[in-house]
Amino acid sequence: MSAGVRGALFLLALGSVVGLVVAIVAVAAGASLCGAGEADLGCYELTRTLAIRTGVVAGLAVVIMGALVAGLLRMLSQGERNAAERARERFLASREARSEE
């Protein structure tokens, strides 16, 4: 399995865990605001559906931000590799110019 696939699977797993934790915490926090009785079943349903939506959005945000960070790190490392290669070429060119003199 390549590093990119492992990284993508890690981000998806992390997003799922974060989304699940956020949803559970949101349900627990919201359910404490609902009263008791049959009239408040609608409150529990609304709290549950909003908590699930909040968890999904939080999980997606984690995946998107993780992918953004991974992409930026890859871009920076590629830029550093290119700069090092150019510096090496300049060094070798200057070394050859000195040996010709």
mmCIF file of C-alpha atoms in Angstrom:
data_model
loop_
_atom_site.group_PDB
_atom_site.id
_atom_site.type_symbol
_atom_site.label_atom_id
_atom_site.label_comp_id
_atom_site.label_asym_id
_atom_site.label_seq_id
_atom_site.Cartn_x
_atom_site.Cartn_y
_atom_site.Cartn_z
ATOM 1 C CA MET A 1 0.000 0.000 0.000
ATOM 2 C CA SER A 2 1.468 3.362 -0.964
ATOM 3 C CA ALA A 3 1.994 6.240 1.433
ATOM 4 C CA GLY A 4 -0.738 8.273 -0.251
ATOM 5 C CA VAL A 5 -3.334 5.553 0.215
ATOM 6 C CA ARG A 6 -2.305 5.024 3.842
ATOM 7 C CA GLY A 7 -2.513 8.770 4.448
ATOM 8 C CA ALA A 8 -5.972 8.948 2.884
ATOM 9 C CA LEU A 9 -7.193 6.001 4.960
ATOM 10 C CA PHE A 10 -5.737 7.587 8.092
ATOM 11 C CA LEU A 11 -7.527 10.870 7.341
ATOM 12 C CA LEU A 12 -10.820 9.075 6.742
ATOM 13 C CA ALA A 13 -10.462 7.108 9.976
ATOM 14 C CA LEU A 14 -9.548 10.231 11.910
ATOM 15 C CA GLY A 15 -12.470 12.144 10.408
ATOM 16 C CA SER A 16 -14.831 9.317 11.316
ATOM 17 C CA VAL A 17 -13.609 9.182 14.912
ATOM 18 C CA VAL A 18 -13.819 12.961 15.325
ATOM 19 C CA GLY A 19 -17.289 13.029 13.769
ATOM 20 C CA LEU A 20 -18.498 10.243 16.050
ATOM 21 C CA VAL A 21 -17.105 11.903 19.182
ATOM 22 C CA VAL A 22 -18.599 15.272 18.239
ATOM 23 C CA ALA A 23 -21.988 13.682 17.539
ATOM 24 C CA ILE A 24 -21.999 11.811 20.866
ATOM 25 C CA VAL A 25 -21.016 14.899 22.826
ATOM 26 C CA ALA A 26 -23.609 17.001 20.982
ATOM 27 C CA VAL A 27 -26.353 14.466 21.709
ATOM 28 C CA ALA A 28 -25.407 14.348 25.387
ATOM 29 C CA ALA A 29 -25.273 18.124 25.678
ATOM 30 C CA GLY A 30 -28.494 18.684 23.748
ATOM 31 C CA ALA A 31 -30.487 15.935 25.438
ATOM 32 C CA SER A 32 -29.880 17.510 28.819
ATOM 33 C CA LEU A 33 -31.764 20.594 27.610
ATOM 34 C CA CYS A 34 -34.894 18.636 26.670
ATOM 35 C CA GLY A 35 -37.510 18.036 29.328
ATOM 36 C CA ALA A 36 -39.223 14.771 30.240
ATOM 37 C CA GLY A 37 -42.449 13.481 28.818
ATOM 38 C CA GLU A 38 -44.018 12.613 25.519
ATOM 39 C CA ALA A 39 -44.199 16.226 24.336
ATOM 40 C CA ASP A 40 -40.410 16.448 24.395
ATOM 41 C CA LEU A 41 -39.828 13.494 22.064
ATOM 42 C CA GLY A 42 -39.637 16.029 19.245
ATOM 43 C CA CYS A 43 -36.876 17.802 21.144
ATOM 44 C CA TYR A 44 -34.899 14.582 21.433
ATOM 45 C CA GLU A 45 -35.369 13.815 17.719
ATOM 46 C CA LEU A 46 -34.300 17.321 16.724
ATOM 47 C CA THR A 47 -31.288 17.151 19.045
ATOM 48 C CA ARG A 48 -30.254 13.786 17.637
ATOM 49 C CA THR A 49 -30.516 14.817 13.977
ATOM 50 C CA LEU A 50 -28.688 18.094 14.588
ATOM 51 C CA ALA A 51 -25.965 16.257 16.518
ATOM 52 C CA ILE A 52 -25.478 13.809 13.640
ATOM 53 C CA ARG A 53 -25.218 16.679 11.172
ATOM 54 C CA THR A 54 -22.735 18.449 13.423
ATOM 55 C CA GLY A 55 -20.629 15.286 13.670
ATOM 56 C CA VAL A 56 -20.621 14.817 9.893
ATOM 57 C CA VAL A 57 -19.558 18.426 9.313
ATOM 58 C CA ALA A 58 -16.825 18.181 11.953
ATOM 59 C CA GLY A 59 -15.525 14.936 10.437
ATOM 60 C CA LEU A 60 -15.501 16.433 6.939
ATOM 61 C CA ALA A 61 -13.689 19.504 8.225
ATOM 62 C CA VAL A 62 -10.990 17.294 9.759
ATOM 63 C CA VAL A 63 -10.540 15.385 6.493
ATOM 64 C CA ILE A 64 -10.413 18.561 4.383
ATOM 65 C CA MET A 65 -7.970 20.330 6.694
ATOM 66 C CA GLY A 66 -5.783 17.224 6.951
ATOM 67 C CA ALA A 67 -5.672 16.897 3.163
ATOM 68 C CA LEU A 68 -4.828 20.588 2.879
ATOM 69 C CA VAL A 69 -1.946 20.259 5.340
ATOM 70 C CA ALA A 70 -0.652 17.120 3.597
ATOM 71 C CA GLY A 71 -0.778 18.866 0.232
ATOM 72 C CA LEU A 72 1.044 21.924 1.543
ATOM 73 C CA LEU A 73 3.752 19.763 3.122
ATOM 74 C CA ARG A 74 4.196 17.858 -0.123
ATOM 75 C CA MET A 75 4.420 21.105 -2.083
ATOM 76 C CA LEU A 76 7.015 22.532 0.311
ATOM 77 C CA SER A 77 9.148 19.398 0.275
ATOM 78 C CA GLN A 78 9.064 19.297 -3.544
ATOM 79 C CA GLY A 79 10.102 22.964 -3.654
ATOM 80 C CA GLU A 80 13.010 22.274 -1.323
ATOM 81 C CA ARG A 81 14.096 19.322 -3.459
ATOM 82 C CA ASN A 82 14.008 21.473 -6.584
ATOM 83 C CA ALA A 83 16.007 24.242 -4.878
ATOM 84 C CA ALA A 84 18.614 21.741 -3.677
ATOM 85 C CA GLU A 85 18.924 20.278 -7.161
ATOM 86 C CA ARG A 86 19.400 23.737 -8.702
ATOM 87 C CA ALA A 87 22.027 24.604 -6.074
ATOM 88 C CA ARG A 88 23.859 21.347 -6.779
ATOM 89 C CA GLU A 89 23.833 22.063 -10.518
ATOM 90 C CA ARG A 90 25.202 25.579 -9.934
ATOM 91 C CA PHE A 91 27.928 24.185 -7.680
ATOM 92 C CA LEU A 92 28.969 21.566 -10.231
ATOM 93 C CA ALA A 93 28.937 24.154 -13.024
ATOM 94 C CA SER A 94 31.145 26.510 -11.007
ATOM 95 C CA ARG A 95 33.469 23.646 -10.135
ATOM 96 C CA GLU A 96 33.817 22.702 -13.797
ATOM 97 C CA ALA A 97 34.476 26.332 -14.725
ATOM 98 C CA ARG A 98 37.326 26.478 -12.165
ATOM 99 C CA SER A 99 38.879 23.256 -13.421
ATOM 100 C CA GLU A 100 38.918 24.590 -17.001
ATOM 101 C CA GLU A 101 40.890 27.654 -15.964
#
